[in-house]
Amino acid sequence: EVKLLESGGGLVQPGGSLRLSCAASGFTFTDFYMSWIRQPPGKAPEWLGVIRNKANGYTTEYNPSVKGRFTISRDNTQNILYLQMNTLRAEDTAIYYCARDYPGPMDAWGQGASVTVSS
Amino acid sequence: DIQMTQSPASLSASLEEIVTITCKASQGIDDYLSWYQQKPGKSPQLLIYDATSLADGVPSRFSGSRSGTQYSLKISRPQVDDSGIYYCLQSYSTPYTFGAGTKLELK
C-alpha cells in the first residue's frame, strides 16, 4: 500500500523558516517524481514544485510564486521528501501536501501538514 | 502559466440527475488533465486521469471527456457520498495549475 506521511508543520513567525518532511512507503521511491502542493484555508490547491526521479537526475522545478524561498530535496536512502521553506509570510499559511507524481498522475497524497505563519 | 477555468463554482443536484463539471484550459494540454474529489479535512482523492481514465477503485458513475480544450467530469446518478469539492488539475506544463473548484451538494 502506498503511504505518504507529512510532518514538521507548526506555527512560525513571519520571516522564519520551516522544513517539512514526507515519509514514503509502499513503492519504489526513486522511480517517481514527487510534488509538493499547498492549500490555503478555503481555497484551491496550489502546486509548489517537483523533484524528478532517478532516471531524470532528481532535478527540480518550482512555481514562480515560491521560487527562491522554497527548496525541494529528497533522501533516497530513507525514502523521505523534504520541503525547506524560508522567509515565510502570512500568505504561506496553508495545509501542505506531498504527492506521488510522474510516471502516472498524482495518485497518492499525504494527509497534509498544517503551517501557520503568524506573530 | 496555463489557466484552468472551472465551472460552476457550486451546484446542488438530486440523486437522479447527471452532474457535469467543466474545466477550460487556456491552451492545449494534451489530455494531461486529472480530476480530484476533496472532502472536508481530507486530502484530494484522484478520480480521473489523462482526461478519461478512471482511477483505481473509483465507481464507474464517474467519467471524463474532452471537447477541444474543455474538459468535463460527469457523475451519473450521484450518490450522497459524492458531496464535496471537485478540482481539475493540468500537469501538461509547469507550473501545474488547478481549477478553482466546484462545491457539489446532493439534495
mmCIF file of C-alpha atoms in Angstrom:
data_model
loop_
_atom_site.group_PDB
_atom_site.id
_atom_site.type_symbol
_atom_site.label_atom_id
_atom_site.label_comp_id
_atom_site.label_asym_id
_atom_site.label_seq_id
_atom_site.Cartn_x
_atom_site.Cartn_y
_atom_site.Cartn_z
ATOM 1 C CA GLU A 1 0.000 0.000 0.000
ATOM 2 C CA VAL A 2 1.316 3.423 -0.988
ATOM 3 C CA LYS A 3 1.662 5.710 2.022
ATOM 4 C CA LEU A 4 2.845 9.285 2.348
ATOM 5 C CA LEU A 5 3.126 10.907 5.768
ATOM 6 C CA GLU A 6 3.988 14.582 6.193
ATOM 7 C CA SER A 7 5.480 16.023 9.355
ATOM 8 C CA GLY A 8 7.153 19.176 10.561
ATOM 9 C CA GLY A 9 4.287 21.618 10.371
ATOM 10 C CA GLY A 10 3.507 24.192 13.027
ATOM 11 C CA LEU A 11 3.392 27.845 13.968
ATOM 12 C CA VAL A 12 6.227 30.050 12.730
ATOM 13 C CA GLN A 13 6.795 33.801 12.857
ATOM 14 C CA PRO A 14 6.923 35.874 9.691
ATOM 15 C CA GLY A 15 10.407 35.758 8.227
ATOM 16 C CA GLY A 16 11.069 32.403 9.822
ATOM 17 C CA SER A 17 11.916 29.026 8.328
ATOM 18 C CA LEU A 18 10.432 25.577 8.490
ATOM 19 C CA ARG A 19 11.283 22.203 6.967
ATOM 20 C CA LEU A 20 8.568 19.723 6.150
ATOM 21 C CA SER A 21 9.213 16.029 5.665
ATOM 22 C CA CYS A 22 7.224 13.418 3.779
ATOM 23 C CA ALA A 23 7.953 9.782 4.546
ATOM 24 C CA ALA A 24 7.108 7.489 1.649
ATOM 25 C CA SER A 25 6.464 3.749 1.674
ATOM 26 C CA GLY A 26 4.843 1.045 -0.423
ATOM 27 C CA PHE A 27 6.528 1.902 -3.720
ATOM 28 C CA THR A 28 9.966 2.306 -5.274
ATOM 29 C CA PHE A 29 10.663 5.874 -4.235
ATOM 30 C CA THR A 30 13.433 6.541 -6.745
ATOM 31 C CA ASP A 31 11.169 5.639 -9.698
ATOM 32 C CA PHE A 32 8.824 8.564 -9.089
ATOM 33 C CA TYR A 33 8.725 12.313 -9.316
ATOM 34 C CA MET A 34 7.441 13.817 -6.075
ATOM 35 C CA SER A 35 5.499 17.062 -5.802
ATOM 36 C CA TRP A 36 4.564 19.465 -3.026
ATOM 37 C CA ILE A 37 1.184 21.155 -3.082
ATOM 38 C CA ARG A 38 -0.352 23.552 -0.588
ATOM 39 C CA GLN A 39 -3.903 24.613 0.125
ATOM 40 C CA PRO A 40 -4.696 27.834 1.987
ATOM 41 C CA PRO A 41 -7.822 27.709 4.149
ATOM 42 C CA GLY A 42 -10.943 27.672 1.990
ATOM 43 C CA LYS A 43 -9.004 27.937 -1.283
ATOM 44 C CA ALA A 44 -7.968 25.685 -4.143
ATOM 45 C CA PRO A 45 -4.707 23.756 -4.016
ATOM 46 C CA GLU A 46 -1.556 25.340 -5.424
ATOM 47 C CA TRP A 47 1.277 23.277 -6.873
ATOM 48 C CA LEU A 48 4.619 24.362 -5.397
ATOM 49 C CA GLY A 49 7.180 22.268 -7.178
ATOM 50 C CA VAL A 50 8.510 18.871 -8.151
ATOM 51 C CA ILE A 51 11.648 16.823 -7.784
ATOM 52 C CA ARG A 52 12.155 14.326 -10.559
ATOM 53 C CA ASN A 53 13.125 10.670 -10.333
ATOM 54 C CA LYS A 54 16.474 8.912 -10.608
ATOM 55 C CA ALA A 55 16.124 8.484 -14.378
ATOM 56 C CA ASN A 56 15.805 12.256 -14.694
ATOM 57 C CA GLY A 57 18.601 13.178 -12.361
ATOM 58 C CA TYR A 58 16.491 14.322 -9.394
ATOM 59 C CA THR A 59 16.189 17.772 -10.933
ATOM 60 C CA THR A 60 13.714 20.276 -9.534
ATOM 61 C CA GLU A 61 11.198 22.785 -10.803
ATOM 62 C CA TYR A 62 9.281 25.358 -8.813
ATOM 63 C CA ASN A 63 6.233 27.511 -9.064
ATOM 64 C CA PRO A 64 7.442 31.088 -9.600
ATOM 65 C CA SER A 65 5.300 32.043 -6.582
ATOM 66 C CA VAL A 66 7.772 30.304 -4.250
ATOM 67 C CA LYS A 67 10.944 30.019 -6.323
ATOM 68 C CA GLY A 68 13.949 31.264 -4.390
ATOM 69 C CA ARG A 69 12.279 30.803 -0.991
ATOM 70 C CA PHE A 70 11.323 27.126 -1.094
ATOM 71 C CA THR A 71 13.625 24.182 -1.830
ATOM 72 C CA ILE A 72 12.628 20.601 -2.517
ATOM 73 C CA SER A 73 15.028 17.750 -1.832
ATOM 74 C CA ARG A 74 14.882 14.032 -1.240
ATOM 75 C CA ASP A 75 16.765 11.391 0.739
ATOM 76 C CA ASN A 76 16.564 8.333 -1.453
ATOM 77 C CA THR A 77 18.196 6.086 1.140
ATOM 78 C CA GLN A 78 15.436 6.768 3.676
ATOM 79 C CA ASN A 79 12.600 7.453 1.205
ATOM 80 C CA ILE A 80 11.948 10.925 2.561
ATOM 81 C CA LEU A 81 10.930 14.037 0.645
ATOM 82 C CA TYR A 82 11.653 17.468 2.073
ATOM 83 C CA LEU A 83 10.356 20.999 1.624
ATOM 84 C CA GLN A 84 12.580 23.725 3.061
ATOM 85 C CA MET A 85 10.650 26.973 3.429
ATOM 86 C CA ASN A 86 12.452 30.243 4.147
ATOM 87 C CA THR A 87 11.393 33.846 4.650
ATOM 88 C CA LEU A 88 7.870 32.743 5.436
ATOM 89 C CA ARG A 89 4.969 35.157 5.057
ATOM 90 C CA ALA A 90 1.414 35.184 6.370
ATOM 91 C CA GLU A 91 0.177 34.151 2.924
ATOM 92 C CA ASP A 92 2.173 30.910 3.210
ATOM 93 C CA THR A 93 -0.316 29.732 5.840
ATOM 94 C CA ALA A 94 -1.810 26.530 4.423
ATOM 95 C CA ILE A 95 -2.041 22.778 4.585
ATOM 96 C CA TYR A 96 0.987 21.358 2.795
ATOM 97 C CA TYR A 97 0.719 18.052 0.958
ATOM 98 C CA CYS A 98 3.265 15.810 -0.696
ATOM 99 C CA ALA A 99 2.115 13.703 -3.624
ATOM 100 C CA ARG A 100 3.499 10.927 -5.775
ATOM 101 C CA ASP A 101 3.817 12.200 -9.322
ATOM 102 C CA TYR A 102 5.079 11.031 -12.721
ATOM 103 C CA PRO A 103 5.108 8.440 -14.179
ATOM 104 C CA GLY A 104 1.379 8.430 -13.862
ATOM 105 C CA PRO A 105 -0.876 11.020 -12.321
ATOM 106 C CA MET A 106 -0.624 12.490 -8.817
ATOM 107 C CA ASP A 107 -2.422 9.479 -7.458
ATOM 108 C CA ALA A 108 -1.323 9.393 -3.834
ATOM 109 C CA TRP A 109 -1.303 12.305 -1.423
ATOM 110 C CA GLY A 110 -0.336 12.551 2.204
ATOM 111 C CA GLN A 111 -2.744 13.640 4.906
ATOM 112 C CA GLY A 112 -1.193 17.116 4.998
ATOM 113 C CA ALA A 113 0.846 19.215 7.409
ATOM 114 C CA SER A 114 -0.539 22.459 8.753
ATOM 115 C CA VAL A 115 1.685 25.538 8.587
ATOM 116 C CA THR A 116 0.644 28.797 10.218
ATOM 117 C CA VAL A 117 2.725 31.928 9.769
ATOM 118 C CA SER A 118 1.811 34.460 12.409
ATOM 119 C CA SER A 119 3.377 36.637 15.080
ATOM 120 C CA ASP B 1 1.099 29.754 -16.893
ATOM 121 C CA ILE B 2 -1.835 27.690 -18.130
ATOM 122 C CA GLN B 3 -5.112 28.909 -16.641
ATOM 123 C CA MET B 4 -7.816 26.388 -15.789
ATOM 124 C CA THR B 5 -11.268 27.969 -15.707
ATOM 125 C CA GLN B 6 -13.591 25.694 -13.777
ATOM 126 C CA SER B 7 -17.370 25.956 -13.629
ATOM 127 C CA PRO B 8 -19.747 26.068 -11.947
ATOM 128 C CA ALA B 9 -18.393 27.243 -8.607
ATOM 129 C CA SER B 10 -21.143 25.355 -6.845
ATOM 130 C CA LEU B 11 -24.165 23.249 -7.635
ATOM 131 C CA SER B 12 -26.927 21.408 -5.911
ATOM 132 C CA ALA B 13 -28.116 18.222 -7.592
ATOM 133 C CA SER B 14 -30.613 15.475 -6.944
ATOM 134 C CA LEU B 15 -29.735 11.803 -6.868
ATOM 135 C CA GLU B 16 -31.490 11.293 -10.218
ATOM 136 C CA GLU B 17 -29.521 13.896 -12.159
ATOM 137 C CA ILE B 18 -26.409 13.778 -14.269
ATOM 138 C CA VAL B 19 -23.856 16.207 -12.844
ATOM 139 C CA THR B 20 -21.358 17.857 -15.172
ATOM 140 C CA ILE B 21 -18.369 19.970 -14.102
ATOM 141 C CA THR B 22 -16.123 21.596 -16.681
ATOM 142 C CA CYS B 23 -12.602 22.974 -16.861
ATOM 143 C CA LYS B 24 -11.419 25.018 -19.811
ATOM 144 C CA ALA B 25 -7.677 25.233 -20.363
ATOM 145 C CA SER B 26 -6.175 28.462 -21.680
ATOM 146 C CA GLN B 27 -4.152 26.418 -24.177
ATOM 147 C CA GLY B 28 -3.795 22.821 -25.290
ATOM 148 C CA ILE B 29 -2.760 20.403 -22.535
ATOM 149 C CA ASP B 30 -2.671 17.137 -24.483
ATOM 150 C CA ASP B 31 -5.098 15.446 -22.074
ATOM 151 C CA TYR B 32 -2.767 15.879 -19.082
ATOM 152 C CA LEU B 33 -5.852 16.557 -17.012
ATOM 153 C CA SER B 34 -6.888 14.977 -13.732
ATOM 154 C CA TRP B 35 -9.979 15.326 -11.569
ATOM 155 C CA TYR B 36 -9.960 15.150 -7.780
ATOM 156 C CA GLN B 37 -12.616 14.962 -5.089
ATOM 157 C CA GLN B 38 -11.949 16.529 -1.708
ATOM 158 C CA LYS B 39 -13.966 16.089 1.441
ATOM 159 C CA PRO B 40 -13.640 18.390 4.488
ATOM 160 C CA GLY B 41 -10.400 17.874 6.364
ATOM 161 C CA LYS B 42 -9.103 15.317 3.867
ATOM 162 C CA SER B 43 -6.577 15.366 1.055
ATOM 163 C CA PRO B 44 -7.786 15.359 -2.554
ATOM 164 C CA GLN B 45 -8.538 11.918 -3.987
ATOM 165 C CA LEU B 46 -7.852 11.097 -7.636
ATOM 166 C CA LEU B 47 -10.924 10.251 -9.704
ATOM 167 C CA ILE B 48 -9.907 10.609 -13.352
ATOM 168 C CA TYR B 49 -6.500 10.963 -15.021
ATOM 169 C CA ASP B 50 -5.360 11.529 -18.591
ATOM 170 C CA ALA B 51 -8.745 13.185 -19.109
ATOM 171 C CA THR B 52 -10.730 9.971 -19.449
ATOM 172 C CA SER B 53 -9.092 7.169 -17.416
ATOM 173 C CA LEU B 54 -10.822 6.056 -14.248
ATOM 174 C CA ALA B 55 -8.529 5.781 -11.225
ATOM 175 C CA ASP B 56 -8.367 2.504 -9.327
ATOM 176 C CA GLY B 57 -11.342 1.917 -7.060
ATOM 177 C CA VAL B 58 -13.384 4.833 -8.390
ATOM 178 C CA PRO B 59 -17.020 3.979 -9.182
ATOM 179 C CA SER B 60 -17.984 3.799 -12.850
ATOM 180 C CA ARG B 61 -20.593 6.544 -12.397
ATOM 181 C CA PHE B 62 -17.643 8.961 -12.708
ATOM 182 C CA SER B 63 -16.372 9.656 -16.214
ATOM 183 C CA GLY B 64 -14.213 12.214 -18.013
ATOM 184 C CA SER B 65 -14.297 13.651 -21.503
ATOM 185 C CA ARG B 66 -12.792 16.382 -23.661
ATOM 186 C CA SER B 67 -14.007 18.725 -26.347
ATOM 187 C CA GLY B 68 -11.256 20.950 -27.663
ATOM 188 C CA THR B 69 -9.600 22.497 -24.632
ATOM 189 C CA GLN B 70 -12.666 21.984 -22.438
ATOM 190 C CA TYR B 71 -12.619 19.013 -20.124
ATOM 191 C CA SER B 72 -15.632 17.614 -18.322
ATOM 192 C CA LEU B 73 -16.284 15.410 -15.334
ATOM 193 C CA LYS B 74 -19.628 13.654 -15.356
ATOM 194 C CA ILE B 75 -21.284 11.942 -12.422
ATOM 195 C CA SER B 76 -24.196 9.754 -13.465
ATOM 196 C CA ARG B 77 -26.830 9.219 -10.782
ATOM 197 C CA PRO B 78 -24.690 10.679 -7.993
ATOM 198 C CA GLN B 79 -24.793 9.275 -4.501
ATOM 199 C CA VAL B 80 -24.988 11.256 -1.271
ATOM 200 C CA ASP B 81 -21.352 10.327 -0.622
ATOM 201 C CA ASP B 82 -20.338 12.250 -3.774
ATOM 202 C CA SER B 83 -20.803 15.556 -1.972
ATOM 203 C CA GLY B 84 -17.589 17.519 -1.733
ATOM 204 C CA ILE B 85 -15.365 19.850 -3.699
ATOM 205 C CA TYR B 86 -14.065 18.811 -7.101
ATOM 206 C CA TYR B 87 -10.886 20.169 -8.666
ATOM 207 C CA CYS B 88 -9.278 19.762 -12.047
ATOM 208 C CA LEU B 89 -5.502 19.800 -12.443
ATOM 209 C CA GLN B 90 -3.381 20.240 -15.553
ATOM 210 C CA SER B 91 0.035 18.590 -15.459
ATOM 211 C CA TYR B 92 0.995 19.311 -19.064
ATOM 212 C CA SER B 93 3.456 22.025 -18.172
ATOM 213 C CA THR B 94 4.878 23.585 -15.059
ATOM 214 C CA PRO B 95 3.671 25.267 -13.025
ATOM 215 C CA TYR B 96 0.895 22.705 -12.783
ATOM 216 C CA THR B 97 -2.369 24.538 -12.169
ATOM 217 C CA PHE B 98 -5.642 23.650 -10.505
ATOM 218 C CA GLY B 99 -9.129 24.872 -11.247
ATOM 219 C CA ALA B 100 -10.825 26.968 -8.584
ATOM 220 C CA GLY B 101 -13.078 24.119 -7.530
ATOM 221 C CA THR B 102 -16.732 23.119 -7.688
ATOM 222 C CA LYS B 103 -18.677 22.512 -4.496
ATOM 223 C CA LEU B 104 -21.245 19.776 -5.051
ATOM 224 C CA GLU B 105 -24.182 19.328 -2.730
ATOM 225 C CA LEU B 106 -26.582 16.444 -3.155
ATOM 226 C CA LYS B 107 -30.226 17.094 -2.362
#
